[in-house]
Amino acid sequence: MRSTVFWVSGVPIAALSDSDPLRYLGCPVDCRLPHRAGTNVIDDAIRNATAIFFSLLARWQRIDALKTFVFSALKFSMRCGVLTKSDWHRFNLAIRPIVKRTPYLPVNASTNYIHGSASGGAIVIPVAAELYEI
């Protein structure tokens, strides 16, 4: 195939290969990703969640930042089915201990307080493996 350069208003437009996602403002916006290409998405999310929970934010701000920034960044990967359920389960297993540590819960405490409903007084952290199935 011959490489062709397209110009728009004097600016060259870069061509994408078959496995490259189209990015808009730094976020992938198409669904042409290979099945296992997004595995580093989980590692990035775990790294971001860990950074949030070990920051100097107040306890309620840490939980709010996790729900606001980490879970909203994962919605594209969840909707496109880029990752498997085991990847999302690995994310849940990685963040559960640090989420429990924030309100000073013991490690063996029930997760109902973390994943329960807001009307029942719970923290309402979504279970990523269950969100993946929706």
Coordinates of C-alpha atoms in Angstrom, one line a residue:
M1 CA 0.0 0.0 0.0
R2 CA 1.3 3.4 -0.9
S3 CA 1.6 5.9 1.9
T4 CA -0.4 9.0 1.2
V5 CA -0.2 12.2 3.2
F6 CA -3.5 14.2 3.6
W7 CA -3.3 17.9 4.4
V8 CA -6.0 19.9 6.1
S9 CA -5.4 23.7 6.2
G10 CA -1.7 23.0 5.7
V11 CA -1.4 20.5 8.6
P12 CA -0.6 16.8 7.7
I13 CA -3.1 14.2 9.1
A14 CA -1.4 11.1 10.5
A15 CA -2.5 7.8 9.2
L16 CA -3.5 5.1 11.7
S17 CA -2.6 1.4 11.4
D18 CA -5.2 -1.2 12.0
S19 CA -4.4 -1.6 15.7
D20 CA -4.0 2.1 16.6
P21 CA -7.0 3.7 18.4
L22 CA -8.1 7.1 17.3
R23 CA -7.4 9.5 20.2
Y24 CA -9.3 12.7 20.9
L25 CA -8.0 14.9 23.8
G26 CA -5.8 11.9 24.9
C27 CA -8.7 9.4 25.2
P28 CA -9.4 6.5 22.7
V29 CA -12.6 7.2 20.9
D30 CA -13.1 4.2 18.6
C31 CA -13.5 0.4 19.1
R32 CA -10.8 -1.0 16.9
L33 CA -8.6 -2.1 19.8
P34 CA -7.2 -5.6 19.8
H35 CA -8.7 -7.8 22.4
R36 CA -5.8 -7.8 24.9
A37 CA -4.3 -4.4 24.0
G38 CA -5.9 -2.6 27.0
T39 CA -4.3 -4.7 29.7
N40 CA -2.3 -1.7 30.8
V41 CA -5.6 0.1 31.4
I42 CA -6.1 -1.9 34.5
D43 CA -2.5 -1.4 35.6
D44 CA -2.9 2.4 35.1
A45 CA -6.2 2.4 37.0
I46 CA -4.6 0.5 39.9
R47 CA -1.7 2.9 39.9
N48 CA -4.0 5.9 39.9
A49 CA -6.2 4.5 42.7
T50 CA -3.2 3.7 44.8
A51 CA -1.9 7.2 44.3
I52 CA -5.2 8.7 45.3
F53 CA -5.5 6.6 48.4
F54 CA -2.0 7.3 49.6
S55 CA -2.3 11.1 48.9
L56 CA -2.9 13.7 51.6
L57 CA -6.5 14.1 50.7
A58 CA -9.1 13.7 53.4
R59 CA -10.7 10.2 53.7
W60 CA -14.0 11.3 52.0
Q61 CA -12.1 13.1 49.3
R62 CA -10.1 9.9 48.5
I63 CA -13.3 7.9 48.0
D64 CA -14.9 10.7 46.0
A65 CA -11.8 11.0 43.8
L66 CA -11.8 7.3 43.1
K67 CA -15.4 7.4 42.0
T68 CA -15.0 10.6 40.0
F69 CA -11.7 10.0 38.2
V70 CA -10.7 6.3 38.2
F71 CA -14.1 4.8 37.5
S72 CA -15.1 7.4 34.9
A73 CA -11.8 6.8 33.1
L74 CA -12.6 3.1 32.9
K75 CA -16.1 3.5 31.3
F76 CA -14.8 3.4 27.7
S77 CA -12.9 0.1 28.4
M78 CA -16.0 -1.4 30.1
R79 CA -18.4 -0.4 27.3
C80 CA -16.2 -1.6 24.4
G81 CA -15.4 -5.0 26.0
V82 CA -11.6 -4.5 25.6
L83 CA -10.8 -6.4 28.8
T84 CA -12.0 -9.6 30.2
K85 CA -13.9 -10.1 33.4
S86 CA -10.8 -11.5 35.1
D87 CA -9.0 -8.2 34.4
W88 CA -11.8 -6.3 36.1
H89 CA -11.7 -8.8 39.0
R90 CA -8.0 -8.2 39.4
F91 CA -8.7 -4.5 39.6
N92 CA -11.3 -5.1 42.3
L93 CA -8.9 -7.3 44.3
A94 CA -6.2 -4.6 44.1
I95 CA -8.3 -1.7 45.3
R96 CA -10.4 -3.4 47.9
P97 CA -7.8 -3.5 50.7
I98 CA -6.9 0.2 50.2
V99 CA -10.6 1.2 50.1
K100 CA -11.1 -0.7 53.4
R101 CA -8.1 1.0 54.9
T102 CA -9.6 4.4 54.3
P103 CA -12.5 4.3 56.8
Y104 CA -10.2 2.2 59.1
L105 CA -12.0 -1.1 58.5
P106 CA -10.2 -4.3 59.3
V107 CA -9.0 -6.4 56.4
N108 CA -11.5 -9.2 57.2
A109 CA -14.5 -6.8 57.4
S110 CA -17.5 -7.4 55.1
T111 CA -17.5 -5.6 51.8
N112 CA -21.2 -4.8 52.1
Y113 CA -20.2 -1.4 53.7
I114 CA -18.0 -0.6 50.7
H115 CA -20.3 -1.8 47.8
G116 CA -23.7 -1.3 49.5
S117 CA -26.3 1.4 48.7
A118 CA -26.0 5.1 49.7
S119 CA -29.4 5.0 51.4
G120 CA -28.1 2.3 53.7
G121 CA -25.1 4.5 54.7
A122 CA -22.5 2.6 52.5
I123 CA -19.6 4.1 50.6
V124 CA -21.0 2.9 47.3
I125 CA -17.8 1.9 45.4
P126 CA -18.9 0.0 42.3
V127 CA -17.7 -3.5 41.6
A128 CA -15.9 -3.2 38.3
A129 CA -16.5 -6.9 37.4
E130 CA -20.2 -6.5 37.8
L131 CA -20.3 -3.2 35.9
Y132 CA -18.5 -4.9 33.0
E133 CA -21.5 -7.3 32.6
I134 CA -24.1 -4.5 32.3

